[in-house]
CSV table of C-alpha atoms in Angstrom, one decimal:
chain,number,residue,atom,x,y,z
T,1,MET,CA,5.9,23.3,-13.9
T,2,PRO,CA,9.1,24.8,-12.6
T,3,VAL,CA,9.0,25.8,-9.0
T,4,THR,CA,8.5,29.5,-8.1
T,5,PRO,CA,9.9,30.6,-4.8
T,6,LEU,CA,7.4,31.9,-2.3
T,7,SER,CA,8.2,35.3,-1.0
T,8,PRO,CA,9.9,35.4,2.4
T,9,SER,CA,7.6,38.3,3.3
T,10,THR,CA,4.6,36.1,3.4
T,11,PRO,CA,5.2,33.6,6.2
T,12,ALA,CA,1.4,33.2,6.7
T,13,ARG,CA,1.0,31.9,3.2
T,14,VAL,CA,3.9,29.5,3.7
T,15,ARG,CA,2.3,28.1,6.8
T,16,GLN,CA,-1.1,27.8,5.0
T,17,ARG,CA,0.4,25.9,2.1
T,18,LEU,CA,2.5,23.8,4.4
T,19,SER,CA,-0.6,22.8,6.4
T,20,GLY,CA,-2.3,21.7,3.3
T,21,ALA,CA,0.6,19.5,2.2
T,22,ILE,CA,0.8,18.0,5.7
T,23,ALA,CA,-2.9,17.3,5.7
T,24,ALA,CA,-2.7,15.5,2.3
T,25,MET,CA,0.3,13.5,3.4
T,26,VAL,CA,-1.3,12.3,6.6
T,27,SER,CA,-4.4,11.3,4.6
T,28,ALA,CA,-2.4,9.4,2.1
T,29,ALA,CA,-0.1,7.6,4.6
T,30,VAL,CA,-2.6,6.5,7.3
T,31,PRO,CA,-4.4,3.6,5.6
T,32,PRO,CA,-1.8,0.7,5.9
T,33,PHE,CA,-0.8,1.6,9.4
T,34,LEU,CA,-4.4,2.0,10.5
T,35,VAL,CA,-5.2,-1.5,9.1
T,36,ALA,CA,-2.0,-2.9,10.7
T,37,VAL,CA,-3.0,-1.8,14.3
T,38,LEU,CA,-6.6,-3.0,13.8
T,39,ALA,CA,-5.5,-6.3,12.2
T,40,VAL,CA,-6.4,-8.5,15.2
T,41,GLN,CA,-9.9,-7.0,15.5
T,42,ILE,CA,-10.5,-7.3,11.7
T,43,ASP,CA,-9.3,-10.9,11.8
T,44,ARG,CA,-11.8,-11.8,14.6
T,45,ASP,CA,-14.7,-10.2,12.6
T,46,ILE,CA,-14.2,-11.1,8.9
T,47,GLY,CA,-10.9,-13.1,8.8
T,48,PHE,CA,-7.7,-11.3,8.1
T,49,SER,CA,-4.5,-13.3,8.4
T,50,THR,CA,-0.9,-12.2,8.8
T,51,VAL,CA,-0.3,-13.1,5.2
T,52,GLN,CA,-3.2,-10.9,4.1
T,53,LEU,CA,-1.9,-8.0,6.2
T,54,GLY,CA,1.5,-8.3,4.6
T,55,GLY,CA,-0.1,-8.6,1.2
T,56,GLY,CA,-2.3,-5.6,1.7
T,57,VAL,CA,0.5,-3.4,2.9
T,58,ALA,CA,2.7,-4.7,0.1
T,59,ALA,CA,0.0,-4.0,-2.5
T,60,TYR,CA,-0.4,-0.4,-1.2
T,61,PHE,CA,3.3,0.3,-1.5
T,62,PHE,CA,3.8,-1.6,-4.8
T,63,VAL,CA,1.1,0.5,-6.5
T,64,SER,CA,2.7,3.6,-5.0
T,65,ALA,CA,6.1,2.5,-6.4
T,66,LEU,CA,4.6,2.1,-9.9
T,67,GLY,CA,2.8,5.4,-9.8
T,68,SER,CA,5.3,7.6,-8.1
T,69,PRO,CA,7.7,8.3,-11.0
T,70,TRP,CA,4.8,9.0,-13.3
T,71,ALA,CA,3.2,11.2,-10.7
T,72,GLY,CA,6.4,13.1,-10.2
T,73,ARG,CA,6.6,14.0,-13.8
T,74,LEU,CA,2.9,15.0,-13.8
T,75,VAL,CA,3.4,17.3,-10.9
T,76,ALA,CA,6.5,18.8,-12.4
T,77,THR,CA,4.5,19.7,-15.5
T,78,TYR,CA,1.1,20.7,-14.1
T,79,GLY,CA,1.6,21.6,-10.5
T,80,ALA,CA,0.7,20.2,-7.1
T,81,ALA,CA,-2.7,21.7,-6.1
T,82,ARG,CA,-5.1,19.5,-8.0
T,83,PRO,CA,-3.2,16.2,-7.4
T,84,LEU,CA,-3.2,16.9,-3.6
T,85,ARG,CA,-7.0,17.5,-3.5
T,86,ILE,CA,-7.8,14.4,-5.7
T,87,ALA,CA,-5.4,12.2,-3.7
T,88,THR,CA,-6.9,13.3,-0.4
T,89,LEU,CA,-10.5,12.7,-1.6
T,90,ALA,CA,-9.4,9.3,-2.9
T,91,CYS,CA,-8.1,8.4,0.6
T,92,THR,CA,-11.5,9.2,2.1
T,93,VAL,CA,-13.3,6.9,-0.4
T,94,GLY,CA,-10.7,4.2,0.0
T,95,LEU,CA,-11.0,4.2,3.8
T,96,LEU,CA,-14.8,3.9,3.6
T,97,ALA,CA,-14.2,0.9,1.3
T,98,VAL,CA,-12.1,-0.7,4.0
T,99,ALA,CA,-14.8,0.0,6.6
T,100,ALA,CA,-17.3,-1.7,4.4
T,101,ALA,CA,-15.1,-4.7,3.6
T,102,PRO,CA,-17.0,-8.0,3.8
T,103,ALA,CA,-13.9,-10.2,3.9
T,104,GLY,CA,-10.1,-9.9,4.2
T,105,TRP,CA,-9.5,-9.9,0.4
T,106,ALA,CA,-11.6,-6.7,0.2
T,107,VAL,CA,-9.3,-4.9,2.6
T,108,VAL,CA,-6.3,-6.0,0.5
T,109,ALA,CA,-8.0,-4.6,-2.6
T,110,ALA,CA,-8.9,-1.3,-1.0
T,111,LEU,CA,-5.3,-0.9,0.2
T,112,ALA,CA,-4.0,-1.5,-3.3
T,113,LEU,CA,-6.2,1.3,-4.7
T,114,LEU,CA,-5.2,3.6,-1.9
T,115,GLY,CA,-1.6,3.3,-3.1
T,116,ILE,CA,-2.5,5.4,-6.2
T,117,ALA,CA,-3.4,8.3,-3.9
T,118,ASN,CA,-0.2,7.9,-2.0
T,119,ALA,CA,1.9,8.0,-5.2
T,120,ALA,CA,0.4,11.4,-6.1
T,121,ALA,CA,0.6,13.0,-2.7
T,122,GLN,CA,4.4,12.5,-2.1
T,123,PRO,CA,5.9,14.4,-5.1
T,124,ALA,CA,3.1,17.0,-4.9
T,125,ALA,CA,4.0,17.8,-1.3
T,126,THR,CA,7.7,18.0,-2.3
T,127,HIS,CA,6.7,20.5,-5.1
T,128,VAL,CA,5.0,22.7,-2.5
T,129,ILE,CA,8.0,22.7,-0.2
T,130,THR,CA,10.6,23.5,-2.9
T,131,GLY,CA,8.8,26.7,-3.5
T,132,ILE,CA,9.8,28.0,-0.1
T,133,GLU,CA,12.7,30.4,-0.6
T,134,LEU,CA,14.3,30.6,2.9
T,135,PRO,CA,16.7,27.6,3.3
T,136,ARG,CA,16.1,26.9,7.0
T,137,THR,CA,12.3,27.3,6.6
T,138,ARG,CA,12.4,25.0,3.5
T,139,ALA,CA,14.5,22.4,5.4
T,140,THR,CA,12.2,22.5,8.5
T,141,ALA,CA,9.2,22.1,6.1
T,142,PHE,CA,10.7,18.8,4.8
T,143,GLY,CA,10.9,17.5,8.3
T,144,LEU,CA,7.4,18.7,9.2
T,145,VAL,CA,5.8,17.2,6.0
T,146,GLN,CA,7.6,13.9,6.4
T,147,SER,CA,6.6,13.9,10.1
T,148,SER,CA,3.1,13.4,8.8
T,149,ILE,CA,3.9,9.7,8.2
T,150,PRO,CA,4.8,8.8,11.8
T,151,ALA,CA,1.9,11.1,12.8
T,152,THR,CA,-0.3,8.5,11.1
T,153,THR,CA,1.2,5.8,13.3
T,154,LEU,CA,0.6,8.0,16.3
T,155,LEU,CA,-3.0,8.3,15.2
T,156,ALA,CA,-3.1,4.5,14.7
T,157,GLY,CA,-1.8,3.9,18.2
T,158,VAL,CA,-4.4,6.2,19.7
T,159,VAL,CA,-7.1,4.3,17.6
T,160,LEU,CA,-5.7,1.0,19.0
T,161,ALA,CA,-5.9,2.2,22.6
T,162,ALA,CA,-9.4,3.7,22.1
T,163,PHE,CA,-11.0,1.0,20.0
T,164,GLN,CA,-9.4,-2.3,21.2
T,165,ASP,CA,-12.8,-3.4,22.7
T,166,GLN,CA,-15.0,-1.6,20.1
T,167,SER,CA,-15.9,-1.8,16.4
T,168,TRP,CA,-13.0,-1.5,14.1
T,169,ARG,CA,-15.3,-0.4,11.4
T,170,LEU,CA,-16.3,2.7,13.4
T,171,ALA,CA,-12.6,3.5,13.9
T,172,VAL,CA,-12.0,3.4,10.2
T,173,VAL,CA,-15.0,5.6,9.4
T,174,LEU,CA,-13.9,8.2,12.0
T,175,VAL,CA,-10.4,8.4,10.4
T,176,ALA,CA,-12.1,8.7,6.9
T,177,ALA,CA,-14.0,11.7,8.2
T,178,LEU,CA,-10.7,13.2,9.3
T,179,THR,CA,-9.3,12.8,5.8
T,180,LEU,CA,-12.3,14.5,4.4
T,181,ALA,CA,-11.7,17.4,6.8
T,182,ALA,CA,-8.2,17.7,5.3
T,183,GLN,CA,-9.8,19.3,2.2
T,184,LEU,CA,-10.1,22.5,4.2
T,185,PRO,CA,-6.4,23.5,4.5
T,186,LEU,CA,-5.9,22.2,0.9
T,187,ARG,CA,-7.8,25.2,-0.4
T,188,TRP,CA,-4.7,27.3,0.4
T,189,VAL,CA,-2.5,25.3,-1.9
T,190,LYS,CA,-2.3,27.1,-5.2
T,191,ASP,CA,0.1,26.6,-8.1
T,192,PRO,CA,2.3,29.6,-8.8
T,193,GLU,CA,3.1,31.2,-12.2
T,194,ALA,CA,6.2,30.0,-14.0
T,195,PRO,CA,9.4,31.8,-13.1
T,196,PRO,CA,11.5,33.8,-15.6
T,197,VAL,CA,13.4,31.9,-18.2
T,198,ALA,CA,16.7,32.8,-16.6
T,199,ALA,CA,15.7,31.1,-13.4
T,200,GLN,CA,14.6,28.0,-15.3
T,201,VAL,CA,17.9,27.5,-17.0
T,202,GLU,CA,20.1,28.4,-14.0
T,203,PRO,CA,22.6,25.5,-13.6
T,204,PRO,CA,22.0,23.3,-10.5
T,205,THR,CA,25.5,24.0,-9.2
T,206,ARG,CA,24.6,27.6,-8.6
T,207,ARG,CA,22.3,26.4,-5.8
T,208,GLY,CA,24.8,23.9,-4.5
T,209,GLY,CA,23.5,21.0,-6.6
T,210,ILE,CA,25.3,18.1,-8.1
T,211,GLU,CA,26.8,18.3,-11.7
T,212,GLN,CA,24.3,17.1,-14.3
T,213,ASP,CA,26.4,14.2,-15.5
T,214,ARG,CA,26.5,12.8,-12.0
T,215,ALA,CA,22.8,13.5,-11.1
T,216,ARG,CA,21.3,10.4,-12.6
T,217,GLY,CA,23.7,8.1,-10.8
T,218,PHE,CA,23.2,10.0,-7.5
T,219,VAL,CA,19.4,9.7,-7.8
T,220,ALA,CA,19.7,6.0,-8.6
T,221,LEU,CA,21.9,5.4,-5.5
T,222,MET,CA,19.5,7.4,-3.3
T,223,ALA,CA,16.6,5.4,-4.7
T,224,ALA,CA,18.5,2.2,-3.7
T,225,THR,CA,19.0,3.7,-0.3
T,226,GLY,CA,15.3,4.4,0.0
T,227,PHE,CA,14.5,0.9,-1.1
T,228,PHE,CA,16.6,-0.9,1.5
T,229,VAL,CA,15.8,1.3,4.4
T,230,SER,CA,12.1,1.2,3.6
T,231,LEU,CA,12.4,-2.6,3.2
T,232,ALA,CA,13.2,-2.6,6.9
T,233,SER,CA,11.3,0.5,8.3
T,234,THR,CA,7.9,-0.2,6.7
T,235,CYS,CA,7.8,-3.5,8.8
T,236,LEU,CA,8.1,-1.4,11.9
T,237,PRO,CA,4.6,0.2,12.0
T,238,SER,CA,3.1,-2.8,10.2
T,239,PHE,CA,4.3,-5.6,12.5
T,240,LEU,CA,5.4,-3.9,15.7
T,241,VAL,CA,2.1,-4.4,17.4
T,242,VAL,CA,1.9,-8.1,16.5
T,243,THR,CA,5.5,-8.6,17.7
T,244,GLY,CA,4.9,-6.9,21.0
T,245,LEU,CA,1.9,-9.0,21.7
T,246,LEU,CA,3.8,-12.1,20.7
T,247,TYR,CA,6.6,-11.2,23.2
T,248,GLY,CA,4.0,-11.0,26.0
T,249,LEU,CA,3.5,-7.3,26.3
T,250,SER,CA,0.0,-6.0,27.1
T,251,PRO,CA,-2.0,-4.2,24.4
T,252,SER,CA,-1.9,-0.9,26.3
T,253,LEU,CA,1.9,-1.1,26.7
T,254,VAL,CA,2.3,-1.9,23.0
T,255,ALA,CA,0.1,1.0,22.1
T,256,GLY,CA,2.2,3.2,24.4
T,257,VAL,CA,5.4,2.1,22.6
T,258,GLN,CA,3.8,2.8,19.3
T,259,VAL,CA,2.8,6.3,20.4
T,260,ALA,CA,6.2,7.0,22.0
T,261,GLY,CA,8.0,5.7,18.9
T,262,SER,CA,5.9,7.9,16.6
T,263,LEU,CA,6.7,11.0,18.7
T,264,THR,CA,10.4,10.1,18.6
T,265,SER,CA,10.3,9.7,14.8
T,266,ILE,CA,8.5,13.1,14.4
T,267,LEU,CA,11.1,14.8,16.6
T,268,VAL,CA,14.1,13.3,14.7
T,269,ARG,CA,12.6,14.1,11.3
T,270,VAL,CA,12.1,17.8,12.2
T,271,VAL,CA,15.4,18.3,14.0
T,272,ALA,CA,17.5,16.4,11.5
T,273,ALA,CA,16.0,18.3,8.5
T,274,SER,CA,16.2,21.7,10.2
T,275,THR,CA,19.8,21.0,11.2
T,276,GLY,CA,20.5,20.0,7.7
T,277,ALA,CA,19.9,23.5,6.5
T,278,SER,CA,23.2,24.6,8.0
T,279,MET,CA,25.1,21.7,6.5
T,280,SER,CA,26.3,21.0,2.9
T,281,GLY,CA,24.2,18.9,0.7
T,282,ALA,CA,26.7,16.0,0.9
T,283,GLY,CA,26.6,16.5,4.7
T,284,ASN,CA,22.9,15.8,4.6
T,285,VAL,CA,23.6,12.5,2.9
T,286,ALA,CA,26.1,11.7,5.6
T,287,GLY,CA,23.3,12.3,8.1
T,288,VAL,CA,21.2,9.7,6.3
T,289,VAL,CA,24.1,7.2,6.6
T,290,LEU,CA,24.2,7.8,10.4
T,291,LEU,CA,20.5,7.5,10.9
T,292,ALA,CA,20.2,4.3,8.8
T,293,SER,CA,23.1,2.8,10.8
T,294,ALA,CA,21.6,3.6,14.2
T,295,GLY,CA,18.2,2.3,12.9
T,296,ALA,CA,19.9,-1.0,12.1
T,297,LEU,CA,20.9,-1.3,15.8
T,298,GLY,CA,17.3,-0.7,16.8
T,299,PHE,CA,16.0,-3.4,14.5
T,300,GLY,CA,18.7,-5.7,16.0
T,301,LEU,CA,17.5,-5.1,19.5
T,302,ILE,CA,13.9,-5.9,18.6
T,303,SER,CA,15.1,-9.2,17.2
T,304,THR,CA,16.4,-10.4,20.6
T,305,GLY,CA,13.0,-11.3,21.9
T,306,SER,CA,13.5,-9.5,25.2
T,307,ALA,CA,10.7,-7.2,26.3
T,308,ALA,CA,13.1,-4.5,27.6
T,309,ALA,CA,15.1,-4.7,24.3
T,310,PHE,CA,11.9,-4.5,22.4
T,311,VAL,CA,11.0,-1.2,24.0
T,312,ALA,CA,14.4,0.3,23.6
T,313,GLY,CA,14.9,-1.0,20.1
T,314,SER,CA,11.5,0.2,19.0
T,315,LEU,CA,12.3,3.8,20.1
T,316,LEU,CA,15.7,3.6,18.4
T,317,ALA,CA,14.3,2.1,15.2
T,318,TYR,CA,11.4,4.5,15.1
T,319,GLY,CA,13.6,7.5,15.8
T,320,CYS,CA,16.6,6.7,13.5
T,321,GLY,CA,15.5,3.8,11.3
T,322,TRP,CA,12.3,5.6,10.4
T,323,GLY,CA,13.4,9.2,11.0
T,324,TRP,CA,15.6,9.7,8.0
T,325,SER,CA,13.0,10.7,5.4
T,326,GLY,CA,13.0,14.5,6.0
T,327,LEU,CA,16.7,14.7,5.7
T,328,PHE,CA,16.6,12.2,2.8
T,329,ASN,CA,14.3,14.3,0.7
T,330,LEU,CA,16.2,17.5,1.6
T,331,SER,CA,19.3,15.8,0.2
T,332,VAL,CA,17.7,14.9,-3.1
T,333,THR,CA,16.2,18.3,-3.7
T,334,ARG,CA,19.5,20.1,-2.9
T,335,ALA,CA,21.3,17.8,-5.3
T,336,VAL,CA,18.8,18.4,-8.2
T,337,PRO,CA,16.9,21.6,-7.3
T,338,HIS,CA,15.4,22.2,-10.7
T,339,THR,CA,14.0,18.6,-11.1
T,340,ALA,CA,13.0,18.1,-7.5
T,341,ALA,CA,9.5,16.8,-8.1
T,342,ALA,CA,10.5,14.4,-10.8
T,343,SER,CA,13.6,13.2,-9.0
T,344,THR,CA,11.8,12.7,-5.7
T,345,GLY,CA,9.2,10.8,-7.7
T,346,VAL,CA,12.0,8.3,-8.6
T,347,THR,CA,13.5,8.1,-5.1
T,348,GLN,CA,10.0,7.7,-3.6
T,349,GLY,CA,9.5,4.9,-6.1
T,350,GLY,CA,12.5,3.1,-4.5
T,351,ILE,CA,11.0,3.8,-1.1
T,352,PHE,CA,7.6,2.5,-2.0
T,353,LEU,CA,9.1,-0.6,-3.7
T,354,GLY,CA,10.9,-1.4,-0.5
T,355,GLY,CA,7.7,-0.8,1.4
T,356,SER,CA,5.8,-3.2,-0.9
T,357,ILE,CA,8.3,-6.0,-0.7
T,358,GLY,CA,9.3,-5.5,3.0
T,359,PRO,CA,6.0,-6.5,4.7
T,360,LEU,CA,5.4,-9.4,2.4
T,361,ALA,CA,8.9,-10.7,2.9
T,362,PHE,CA,8.6,-10.1,6.6
T,363,ALA,CA,5.4,-12.1,6.8
T,364,GLY,CA,7.0,-14.9,4.8
T,365,VAL,CA,10.0,-15.1,7.1
T,366,VAL,CA,7.8,-15.0,10.2
T,367,HIS,CA,5.7,-17.8,8.8
T,368,GLY,CA,8.7,-19.9,7.9
T,369,SER,CA,11.4,-19.1,10.5
T,370,GLY,CA,10.0,-16.9,13.2
T,371,THR,CA,9.7,-13.2,14.2
T,372,GLN,CA,13.2,-12.8,15.6
T,373,LEU,CA,14.9,-13.8,12.3
T,374,ALA,CA,12.6,-11.4,10.4
T,375,TRP,CA,13.7,-8.4,12.5
T,376,GLY,CA,17.3,-9.5,12.2
T,377,LEU,CA,17.0,-9.4,8.4
T,378,ALA,CA,15.5,-5.9,8.7
T,379,ALA,CA,18.6,-4.8,10.6
T,380,VAL,CA,20.8,-6.2,7.7
T,381,SER,CA,18.7,-4.3,5.1
T,382,ALA,CA,19.2,-1.0,7.1
T,383,CYS,CA,22.9,-1.6,7.0
T,384,VAL,CA,22.8,-2.1,3.2
T,385,ALA,CA,20.9,1.2,2.9
T,386,SER,CA,23.6,2.9,4.9
T,387,ALA,CA,26.2,1.6,2.4
T,388,CYS,CA,24.2,2.9,-0.6
T,389,ALA,CA,23.8,6.3,1.0
T,390,LEU,CA,27.6,6.4,1.6
T,391,ALA,CA,28.2,5.6,-2.1
T,392,ALA,CA,25.8,8.4,-3.1
T,393,ARG,CA,27.7,10.9,-0.9
T,394,HIS,CA,31.0,9.8,-2.5
T,395,ARG,CA,29.5,10.4,-6.0
T,396,TRP,CA,28.5,13.9,-4.9
T,397,THR,CA,31.9,14.8,-3.3
T,398,ARG,CA,34.5,13.1,-5.5
T,399,PRO,CA,36.7,15.6,-7.3
T,400,VAL,CA,35.6,16.7,-10.8
T,401,VAL,CA,38.1,15.9,-13.5
T,402,VAL,CA,38.0,18.5,-16.3
T,403,HIS,CA,39.6,17.7,-19.6
T,404,HIS,CA,40.6,20.7,-21.8
T,405,ARG,CA,42.7,21.2,-24.9
T,406,LEU,CA,46.3,22.5,-24.7
T,407,GLY,CA,46.4,26.3,-24.6
T,408,GLU,CA,42.8,26.6,-23.2
T,409,GLU,CA,42.0,27.7,-19.7
T,410,PRO,CA,40.6,25.0,-17.5
T,411,THR,CA,36.8,25.3,-16.8
């Protein structure tokens, strides 16, 4: 289903649809981070090792990676409204399954099934945003929707502080009830009618997009960028709490760092995406390069083992190493505006694949060589992501060589 712009004269409708997309994204993104912050309590109750935590988060993102390209094509064809509602309901059911888990393996299985809902929610939310006509509003919307992900870690941090001495099952049930309440704003998300044929065939360069023969390579490089930066950043909310406790910080201080980091990431995502509206599309990609590079520094600080460096590195890694996604998705949709849902399905596939491998690899490195080396390798991965984004920007900006026959005017 091609995207129909929403009228700029209906800001209330834009806010309503955006609230529905954010509610669905929060519901889809919260499960692995909620389980991560409650891992210690779950382990005491039913047995839930670090390897199982890494395996569960990896399974969630691996299933998301497999389903995301398919979900992107489905949303592009049939629209976003129904996938968002079904995905959110599936999150409620999946979280209740986590709360009822009799053993650690059941938590891992529930997280794997919840990955299906996450795969559908991401491209569907992108489809809703690309229907916003005003450029700055659309760019800010990308930041707001992507802020739903660190908002889930904020919620998880609050849960950790409130339920550290209480039942983890009750905490999961309460979050499941919140995902059920997310169905209320989703009633405002409706699929528009198809636009005129002329709008469907308008070349992407008319809207500042990349040439068609370069689009596939650009999307592939951005998917690689998403893979490597997610390889590092997904370990942040998944293992930051465990690392802070290992470094000797109190649970309340670790929870405070988690909350502060989440707020920093939300701020960076919104500001970076909103600022990106006044930049060129290639300039947006350059912003991704800078954020990934700064994030690498944050991961490096966490790897030092110092409590002070842990706090500073966590804020930098959260803000930059995990604050790139709003600007990232804005870059992709500006490059390929008429295949936004399908293309972001591919790039999200890269992000989810990194998210699936990252926690598992991190847990393996921790088990074999220690926590500090694991965070050091996360910094290296963020550097590789920065290099991939730089290559994608070069592909977008390099001069076009046009061949024409003698006597014809160049095109």
